Short mmCIF file of N, CA and C in Angstrom, two decimals:
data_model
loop_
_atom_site.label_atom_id
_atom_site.label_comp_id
_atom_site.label_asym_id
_atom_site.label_seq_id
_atom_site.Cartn_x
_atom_site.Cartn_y
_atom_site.Cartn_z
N UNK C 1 11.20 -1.38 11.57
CA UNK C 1 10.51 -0.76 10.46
C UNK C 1 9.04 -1.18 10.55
N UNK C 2 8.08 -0.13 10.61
CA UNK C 2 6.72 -0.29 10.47
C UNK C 2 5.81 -0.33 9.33
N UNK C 3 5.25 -1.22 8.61
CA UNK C 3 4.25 -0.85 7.74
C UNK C 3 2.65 -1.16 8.24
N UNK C 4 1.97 -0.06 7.79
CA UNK C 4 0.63 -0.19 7.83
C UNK C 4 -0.13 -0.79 6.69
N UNK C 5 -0.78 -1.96 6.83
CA UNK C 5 -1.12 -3.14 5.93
C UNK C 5 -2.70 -1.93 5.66
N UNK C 6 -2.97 -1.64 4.30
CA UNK C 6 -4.45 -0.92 4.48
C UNK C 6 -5.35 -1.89 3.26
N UNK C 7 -6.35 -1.28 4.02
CA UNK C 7 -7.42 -2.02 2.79
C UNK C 7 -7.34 -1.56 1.22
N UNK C 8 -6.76 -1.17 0.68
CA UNK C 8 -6.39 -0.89 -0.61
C UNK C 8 -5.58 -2.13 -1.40
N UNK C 9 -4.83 -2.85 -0.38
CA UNK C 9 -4.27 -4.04 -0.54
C UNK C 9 -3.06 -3.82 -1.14
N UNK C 10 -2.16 -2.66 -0.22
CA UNK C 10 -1.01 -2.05 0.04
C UNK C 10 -0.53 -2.09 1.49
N UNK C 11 0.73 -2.20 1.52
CA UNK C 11 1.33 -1.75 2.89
C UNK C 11 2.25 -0.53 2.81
N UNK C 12 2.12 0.41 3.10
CA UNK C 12 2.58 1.63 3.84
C UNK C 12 3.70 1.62 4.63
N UNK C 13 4.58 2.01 4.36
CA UNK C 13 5.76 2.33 5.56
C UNK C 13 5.39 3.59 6.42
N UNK C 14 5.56 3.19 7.74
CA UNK C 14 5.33 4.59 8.72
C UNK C 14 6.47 4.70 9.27
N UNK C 15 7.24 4.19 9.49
CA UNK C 15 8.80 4.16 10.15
C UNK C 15 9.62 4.97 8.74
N UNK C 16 9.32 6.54 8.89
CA UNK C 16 10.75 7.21 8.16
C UNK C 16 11.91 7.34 8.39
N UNK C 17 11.74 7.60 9.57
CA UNK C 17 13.48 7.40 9.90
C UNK C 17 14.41 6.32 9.79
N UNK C 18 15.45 6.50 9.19
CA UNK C 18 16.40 5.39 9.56
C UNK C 18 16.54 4.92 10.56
N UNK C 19 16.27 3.06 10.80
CA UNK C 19 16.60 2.18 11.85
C UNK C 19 17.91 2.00 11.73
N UNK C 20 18.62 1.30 12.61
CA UNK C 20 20.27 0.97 13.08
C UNK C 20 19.41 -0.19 13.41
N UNK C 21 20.34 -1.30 12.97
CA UNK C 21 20.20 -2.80 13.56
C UNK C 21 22.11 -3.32 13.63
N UNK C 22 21.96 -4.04 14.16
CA UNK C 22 23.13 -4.74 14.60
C UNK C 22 23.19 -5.97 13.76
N UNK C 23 22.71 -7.19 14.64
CA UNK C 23 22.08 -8.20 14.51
C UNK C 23 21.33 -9.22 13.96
N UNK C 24 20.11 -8.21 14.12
CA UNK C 24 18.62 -8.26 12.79
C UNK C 24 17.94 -7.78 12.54
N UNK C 25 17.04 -7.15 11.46
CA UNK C 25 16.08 -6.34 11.43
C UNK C 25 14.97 -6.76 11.74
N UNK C 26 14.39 -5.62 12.36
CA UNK C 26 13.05 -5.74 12.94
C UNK C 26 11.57 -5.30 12.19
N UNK C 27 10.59 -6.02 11.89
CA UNK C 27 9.77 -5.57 11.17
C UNK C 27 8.29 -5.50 11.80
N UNK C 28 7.51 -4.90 11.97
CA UNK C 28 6.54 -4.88 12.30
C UNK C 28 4.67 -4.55 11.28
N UNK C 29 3.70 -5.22 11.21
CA UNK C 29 2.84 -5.15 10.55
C UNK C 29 1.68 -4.54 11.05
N UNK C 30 0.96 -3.40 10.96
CA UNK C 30 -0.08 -2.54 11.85
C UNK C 30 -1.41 -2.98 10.61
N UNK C 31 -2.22 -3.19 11.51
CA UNK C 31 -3.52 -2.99 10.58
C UNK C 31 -3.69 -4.76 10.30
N UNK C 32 -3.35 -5.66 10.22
CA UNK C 32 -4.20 -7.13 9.46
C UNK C 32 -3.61 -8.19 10.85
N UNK C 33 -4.91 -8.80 10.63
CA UNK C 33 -5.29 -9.91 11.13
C UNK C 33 -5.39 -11.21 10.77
N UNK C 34 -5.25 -12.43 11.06
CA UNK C 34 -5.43 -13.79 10.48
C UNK C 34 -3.20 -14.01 9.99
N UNK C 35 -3.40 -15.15 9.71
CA UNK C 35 -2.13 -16.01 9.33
C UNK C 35 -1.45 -15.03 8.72
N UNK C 36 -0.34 -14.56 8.65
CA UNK C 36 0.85 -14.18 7.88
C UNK C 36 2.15 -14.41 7.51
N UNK C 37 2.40 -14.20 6.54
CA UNK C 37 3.81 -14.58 6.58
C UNK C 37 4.48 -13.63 5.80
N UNK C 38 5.62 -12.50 6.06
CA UNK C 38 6.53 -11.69 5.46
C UNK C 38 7.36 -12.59 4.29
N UNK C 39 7.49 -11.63 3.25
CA UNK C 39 8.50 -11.72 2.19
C UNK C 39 9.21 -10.79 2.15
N UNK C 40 10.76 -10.89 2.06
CA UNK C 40 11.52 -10.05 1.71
C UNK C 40 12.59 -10.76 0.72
N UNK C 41 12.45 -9.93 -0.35
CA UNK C 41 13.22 -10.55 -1.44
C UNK C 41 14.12 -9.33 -2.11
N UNK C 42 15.01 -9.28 -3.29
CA UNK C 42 15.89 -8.09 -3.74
C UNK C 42 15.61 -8.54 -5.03
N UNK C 43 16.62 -7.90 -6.01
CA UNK C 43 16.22 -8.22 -7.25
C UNK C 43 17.33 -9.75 -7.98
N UNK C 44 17.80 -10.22 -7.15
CA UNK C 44 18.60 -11.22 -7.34
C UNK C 44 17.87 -12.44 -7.30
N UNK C 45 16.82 -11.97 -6.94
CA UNK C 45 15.53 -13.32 -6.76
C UNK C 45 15.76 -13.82 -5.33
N UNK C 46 17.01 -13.29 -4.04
CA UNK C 46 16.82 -14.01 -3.15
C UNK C 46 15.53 -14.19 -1.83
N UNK C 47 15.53 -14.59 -1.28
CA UNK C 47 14.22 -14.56 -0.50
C UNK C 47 14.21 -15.14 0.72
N UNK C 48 13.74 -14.17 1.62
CA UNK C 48 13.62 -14.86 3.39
C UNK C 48 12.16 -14.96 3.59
N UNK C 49 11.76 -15.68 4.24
CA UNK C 49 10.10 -16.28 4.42
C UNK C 49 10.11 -15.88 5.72
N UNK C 50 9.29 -15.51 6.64
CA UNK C 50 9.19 -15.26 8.28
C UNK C 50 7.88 -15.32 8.32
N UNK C 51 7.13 -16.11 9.50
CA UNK C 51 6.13 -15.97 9.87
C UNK C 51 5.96 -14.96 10.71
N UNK C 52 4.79 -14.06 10.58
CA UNK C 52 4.36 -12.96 11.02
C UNK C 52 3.91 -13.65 12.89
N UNK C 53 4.09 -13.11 14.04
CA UNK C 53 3.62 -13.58 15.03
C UNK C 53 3.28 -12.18 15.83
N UNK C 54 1.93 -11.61 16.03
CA UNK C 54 1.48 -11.09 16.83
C UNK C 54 1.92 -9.57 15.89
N UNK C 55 2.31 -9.55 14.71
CA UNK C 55 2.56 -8.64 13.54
C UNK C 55 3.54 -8.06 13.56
N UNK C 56 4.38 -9.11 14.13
CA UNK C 56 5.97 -8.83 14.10
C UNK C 56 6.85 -10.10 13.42
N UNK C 57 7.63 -9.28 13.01
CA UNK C 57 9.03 -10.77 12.71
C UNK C 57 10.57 -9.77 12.33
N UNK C 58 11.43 -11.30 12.29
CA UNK C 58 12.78 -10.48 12.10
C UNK C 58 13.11 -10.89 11.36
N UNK C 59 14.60 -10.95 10.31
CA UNK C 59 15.10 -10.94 9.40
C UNK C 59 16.64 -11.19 9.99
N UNK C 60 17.80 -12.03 10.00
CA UNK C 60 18.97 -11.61 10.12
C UNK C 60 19.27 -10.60 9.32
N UNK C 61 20.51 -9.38 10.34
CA UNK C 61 20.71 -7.90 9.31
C UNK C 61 21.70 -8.50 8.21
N UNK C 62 22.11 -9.60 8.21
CA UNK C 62 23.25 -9.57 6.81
C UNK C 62 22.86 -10.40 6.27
N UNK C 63 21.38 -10.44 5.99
CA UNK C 63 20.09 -11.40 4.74
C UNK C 63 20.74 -10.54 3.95
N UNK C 64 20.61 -8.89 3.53
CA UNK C 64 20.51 -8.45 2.49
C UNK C 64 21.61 -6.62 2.54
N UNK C 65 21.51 -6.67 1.26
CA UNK C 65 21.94 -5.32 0.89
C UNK C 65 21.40 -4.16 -0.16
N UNK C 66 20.95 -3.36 0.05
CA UNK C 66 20.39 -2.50 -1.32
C UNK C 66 18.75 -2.32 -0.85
N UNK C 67 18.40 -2.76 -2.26
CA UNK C 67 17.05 -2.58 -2.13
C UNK C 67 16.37 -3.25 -1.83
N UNK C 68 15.41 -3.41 -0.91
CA UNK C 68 14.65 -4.84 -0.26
C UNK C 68 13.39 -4.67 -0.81
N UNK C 69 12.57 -5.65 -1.57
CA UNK C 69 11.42 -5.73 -1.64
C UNK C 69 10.65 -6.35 -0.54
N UNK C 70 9.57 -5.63 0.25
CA UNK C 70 8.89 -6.50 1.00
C UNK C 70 7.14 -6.56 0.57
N UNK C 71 7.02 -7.82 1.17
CA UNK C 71 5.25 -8.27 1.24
C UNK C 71 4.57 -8.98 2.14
N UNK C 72 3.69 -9.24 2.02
CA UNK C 72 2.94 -10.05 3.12
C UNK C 72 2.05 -10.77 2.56
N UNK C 73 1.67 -11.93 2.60
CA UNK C 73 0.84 -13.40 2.69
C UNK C 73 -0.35 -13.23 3.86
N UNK C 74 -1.47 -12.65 3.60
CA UNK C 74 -2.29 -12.58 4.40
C UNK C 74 -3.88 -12.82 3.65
N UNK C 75 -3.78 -14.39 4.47
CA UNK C 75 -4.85 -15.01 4.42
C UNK C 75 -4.73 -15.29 2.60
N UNK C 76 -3.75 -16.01 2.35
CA UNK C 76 -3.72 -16.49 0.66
C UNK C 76 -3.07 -15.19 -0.32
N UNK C 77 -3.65 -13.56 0.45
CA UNK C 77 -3.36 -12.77 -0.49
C UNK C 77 -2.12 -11.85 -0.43
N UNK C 78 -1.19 -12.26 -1.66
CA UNK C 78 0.00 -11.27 -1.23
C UNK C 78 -0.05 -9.49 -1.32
N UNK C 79 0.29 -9.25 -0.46
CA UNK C 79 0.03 -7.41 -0.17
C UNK C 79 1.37 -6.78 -0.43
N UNK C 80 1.80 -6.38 -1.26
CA UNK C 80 2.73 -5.24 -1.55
C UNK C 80 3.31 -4.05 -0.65
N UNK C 81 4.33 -4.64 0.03
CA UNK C 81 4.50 -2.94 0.89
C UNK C 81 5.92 -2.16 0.17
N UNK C 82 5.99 -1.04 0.45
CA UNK C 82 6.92 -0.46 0.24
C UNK C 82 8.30 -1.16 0.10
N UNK C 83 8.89 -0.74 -0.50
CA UNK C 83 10.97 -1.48 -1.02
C UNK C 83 11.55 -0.72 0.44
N UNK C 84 12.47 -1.05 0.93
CA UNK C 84 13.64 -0.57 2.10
C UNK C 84 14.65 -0.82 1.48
N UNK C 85 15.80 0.49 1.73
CA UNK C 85 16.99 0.40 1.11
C UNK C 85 17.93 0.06 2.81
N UNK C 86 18.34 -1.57 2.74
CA UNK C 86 19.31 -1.65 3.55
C UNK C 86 20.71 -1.43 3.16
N UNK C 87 21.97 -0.76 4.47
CA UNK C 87 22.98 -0.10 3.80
C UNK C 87 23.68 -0.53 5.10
N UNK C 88 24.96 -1.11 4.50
CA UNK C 88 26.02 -1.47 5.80
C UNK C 88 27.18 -0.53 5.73
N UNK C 89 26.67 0.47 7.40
CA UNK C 89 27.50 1.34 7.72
C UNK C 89 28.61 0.84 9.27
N UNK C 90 29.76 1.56 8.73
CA UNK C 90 30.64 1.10 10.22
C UNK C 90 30.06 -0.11 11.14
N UNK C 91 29.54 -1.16 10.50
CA UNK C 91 29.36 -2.50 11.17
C UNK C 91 28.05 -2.46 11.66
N UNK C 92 27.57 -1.48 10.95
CA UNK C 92 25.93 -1.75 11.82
C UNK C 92 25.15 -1.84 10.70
N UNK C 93 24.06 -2.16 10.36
CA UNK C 93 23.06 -1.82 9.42
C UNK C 93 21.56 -0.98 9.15
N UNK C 94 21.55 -0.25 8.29
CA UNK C 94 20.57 1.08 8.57
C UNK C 94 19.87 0.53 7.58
N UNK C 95 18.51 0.56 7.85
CA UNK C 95 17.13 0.37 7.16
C UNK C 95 15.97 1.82 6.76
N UNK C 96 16.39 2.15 5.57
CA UNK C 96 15.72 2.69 5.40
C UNK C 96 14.23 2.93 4.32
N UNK C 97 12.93 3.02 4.26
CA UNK C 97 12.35 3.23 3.20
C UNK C 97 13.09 3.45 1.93
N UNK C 98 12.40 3.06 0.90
CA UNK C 98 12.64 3.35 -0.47
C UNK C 98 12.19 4.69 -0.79
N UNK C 99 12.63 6.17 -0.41
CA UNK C 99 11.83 7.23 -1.02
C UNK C 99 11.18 7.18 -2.24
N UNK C 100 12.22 7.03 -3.11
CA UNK C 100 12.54 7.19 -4.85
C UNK C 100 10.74 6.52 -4.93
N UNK C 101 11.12 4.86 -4.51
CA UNK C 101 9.53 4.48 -5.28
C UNK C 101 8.41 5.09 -4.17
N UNK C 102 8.37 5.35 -3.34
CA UNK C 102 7.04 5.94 -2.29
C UNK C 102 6.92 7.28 -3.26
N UNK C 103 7.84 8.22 -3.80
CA UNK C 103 7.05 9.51 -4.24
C UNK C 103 6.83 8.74 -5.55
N UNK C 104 7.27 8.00 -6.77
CA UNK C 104 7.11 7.16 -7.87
C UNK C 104 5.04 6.98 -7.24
N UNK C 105 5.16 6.22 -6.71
CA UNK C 105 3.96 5.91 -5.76
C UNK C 105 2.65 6.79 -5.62
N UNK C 106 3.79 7.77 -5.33
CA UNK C 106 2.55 8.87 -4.52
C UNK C 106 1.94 9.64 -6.38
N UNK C 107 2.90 9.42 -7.02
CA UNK C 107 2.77 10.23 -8.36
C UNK C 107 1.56 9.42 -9.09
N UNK C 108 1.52 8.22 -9.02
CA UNK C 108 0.40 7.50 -9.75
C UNK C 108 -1.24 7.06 -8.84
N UNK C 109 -0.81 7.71 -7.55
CA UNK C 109 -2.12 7.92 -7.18
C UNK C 109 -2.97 8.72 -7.31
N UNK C 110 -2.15 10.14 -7.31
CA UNK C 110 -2.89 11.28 -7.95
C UNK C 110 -3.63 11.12 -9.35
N UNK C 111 -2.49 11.02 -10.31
CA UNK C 111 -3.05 10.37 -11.90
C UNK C 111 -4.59 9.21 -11.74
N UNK C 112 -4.67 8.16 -10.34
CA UNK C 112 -5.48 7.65 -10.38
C UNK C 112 -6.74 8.48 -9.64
N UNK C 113 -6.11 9.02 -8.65
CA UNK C 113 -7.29 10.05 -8.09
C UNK C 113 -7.71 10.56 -8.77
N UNK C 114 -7.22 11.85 -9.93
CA UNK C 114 -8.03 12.61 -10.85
C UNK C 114 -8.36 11.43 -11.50
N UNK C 115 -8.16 10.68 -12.40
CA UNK C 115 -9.22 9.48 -13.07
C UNK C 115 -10.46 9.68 -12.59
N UNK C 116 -10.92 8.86 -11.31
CA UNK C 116 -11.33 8.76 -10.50
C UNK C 116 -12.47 10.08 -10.06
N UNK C 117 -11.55 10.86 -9.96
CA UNK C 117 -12.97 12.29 -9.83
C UNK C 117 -13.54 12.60 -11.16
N UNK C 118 -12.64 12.46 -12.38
CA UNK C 118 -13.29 12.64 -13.82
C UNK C 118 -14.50 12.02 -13.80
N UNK C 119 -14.03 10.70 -13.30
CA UNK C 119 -15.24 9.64 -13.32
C UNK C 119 -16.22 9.80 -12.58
N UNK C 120 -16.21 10.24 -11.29
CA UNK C 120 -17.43 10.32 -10.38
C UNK C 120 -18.28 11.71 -10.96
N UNK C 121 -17.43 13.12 -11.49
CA UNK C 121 -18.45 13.80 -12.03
C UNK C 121 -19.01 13.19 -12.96
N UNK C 122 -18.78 12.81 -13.84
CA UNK C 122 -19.36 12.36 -15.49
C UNK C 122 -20.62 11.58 -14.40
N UNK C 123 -20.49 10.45 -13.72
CA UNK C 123 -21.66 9.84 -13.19
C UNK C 123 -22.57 10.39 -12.54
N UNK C 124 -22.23 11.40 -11.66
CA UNK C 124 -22.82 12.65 -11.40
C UNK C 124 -23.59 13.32 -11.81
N UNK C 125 -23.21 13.98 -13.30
CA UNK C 125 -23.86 14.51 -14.07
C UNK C 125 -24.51 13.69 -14.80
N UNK C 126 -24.54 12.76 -14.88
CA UNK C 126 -25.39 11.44 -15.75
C UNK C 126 -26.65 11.21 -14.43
N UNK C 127 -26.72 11.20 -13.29
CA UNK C 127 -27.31 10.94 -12.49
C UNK C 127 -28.58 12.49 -12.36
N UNK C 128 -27.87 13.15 -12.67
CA UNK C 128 -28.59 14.51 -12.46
C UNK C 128 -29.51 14.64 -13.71
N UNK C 129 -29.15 14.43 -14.72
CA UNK C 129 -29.94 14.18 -16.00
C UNK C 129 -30.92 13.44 -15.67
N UNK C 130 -30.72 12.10 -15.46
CA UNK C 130 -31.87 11.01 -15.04
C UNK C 130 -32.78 12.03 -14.06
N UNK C 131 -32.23 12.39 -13.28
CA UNK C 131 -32.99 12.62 -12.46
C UNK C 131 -33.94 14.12 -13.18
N UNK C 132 -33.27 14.76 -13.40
CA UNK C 132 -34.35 15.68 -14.53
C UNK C 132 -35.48 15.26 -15.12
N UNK C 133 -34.78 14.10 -15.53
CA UNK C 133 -35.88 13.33 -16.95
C UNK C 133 -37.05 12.75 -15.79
N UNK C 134 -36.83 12.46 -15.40
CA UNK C 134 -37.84 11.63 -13.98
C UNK C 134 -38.83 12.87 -13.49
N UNK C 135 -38.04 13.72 -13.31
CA UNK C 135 -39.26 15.13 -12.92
C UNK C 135 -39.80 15.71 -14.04
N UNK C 136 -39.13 15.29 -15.08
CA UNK C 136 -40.13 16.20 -16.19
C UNK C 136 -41.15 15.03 -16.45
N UNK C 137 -40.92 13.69 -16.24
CA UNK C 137 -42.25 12.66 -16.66
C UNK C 137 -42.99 13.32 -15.70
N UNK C 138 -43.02 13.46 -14.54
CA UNK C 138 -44.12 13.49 -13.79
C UNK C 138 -44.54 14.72 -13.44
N UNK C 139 -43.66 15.80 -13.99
CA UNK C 139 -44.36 16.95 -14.00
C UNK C 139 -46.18 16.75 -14.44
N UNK C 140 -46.93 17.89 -13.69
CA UNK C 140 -48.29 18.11 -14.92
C UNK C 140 -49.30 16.68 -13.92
N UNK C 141 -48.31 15.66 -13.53
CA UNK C 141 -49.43 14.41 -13.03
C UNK C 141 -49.74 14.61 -11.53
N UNK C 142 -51.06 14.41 -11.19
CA UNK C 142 -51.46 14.11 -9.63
C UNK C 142 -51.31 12.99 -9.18
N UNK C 143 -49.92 12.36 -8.00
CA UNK C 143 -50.06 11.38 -7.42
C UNK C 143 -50.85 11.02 -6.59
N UNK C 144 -51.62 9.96 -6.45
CA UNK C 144 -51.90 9.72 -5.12
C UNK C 144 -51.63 8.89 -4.20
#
């Protein structure tokens, strides 16, 4: 499973498809640099610690079941990535993203995006005013 660590101070899942693990799951971190260390925890409060090495680490596959919360410890700051729903099929284990919260997700970025453009016109148009007012002072005057 891949997440892309971004400067927003989110991690991204890019691995949609369902993984098959046997063994252990495999995790990988794209995008950050400096010390890391993975969290994966559920809602039972349990928790596996892995140091990140070269922006990889593993997990034994029968740490967990359900919904996995994961994060990352990079450089002091914990980064939020996407939940994985692990599921034990016919003896193997399938890792998949959390859809449910990624579109949950995708729904409150928009709400923050329009914010966000509300806001940049209003400043916009506040900027354009100033700037009116600035040409009407100096209308009528000769610089030199």
């Amino acid at each position: 499973m891949h997440f892309n660590i971004l400067s927003t101070g989110r991690g991204v899942a890019t691995t949609l498809r369902p993984v098959v693990c046997t063994e252990s799951m495999h995790f990988a971190f794209d995008n950050a640099e400096g010390s890391m260390t993975a969290i994966f925890s559920n809602d039972e409060k349990k928790a596996v610690y892995r140091e990140v090495v070269d922006g990889e680490c593993e997990i034994p596959a029968s740490s967990f079941e359900g919904n996995v919360h994961v994060a990352v410890v990079l450089d002091g700051n914990r980064i939020k990535c996407d939940d994985v729903i692990v599921s034990k099929v016919d003896g193997t284990i399938v890792v998949t993203p959390n859809f449910a919260k990624i579109v949950r997700h995708i729904v409150t970025q928009d709400r923050e995006i329009g914010e966000l453009k509300d806001a940049l016109a209003d400043s916009n148009r506040r900027i354009e005013e100033l700037a009116e007012k600035m040409r009407s002072y100096y209308e009528g005057y000769d610089l030199i």
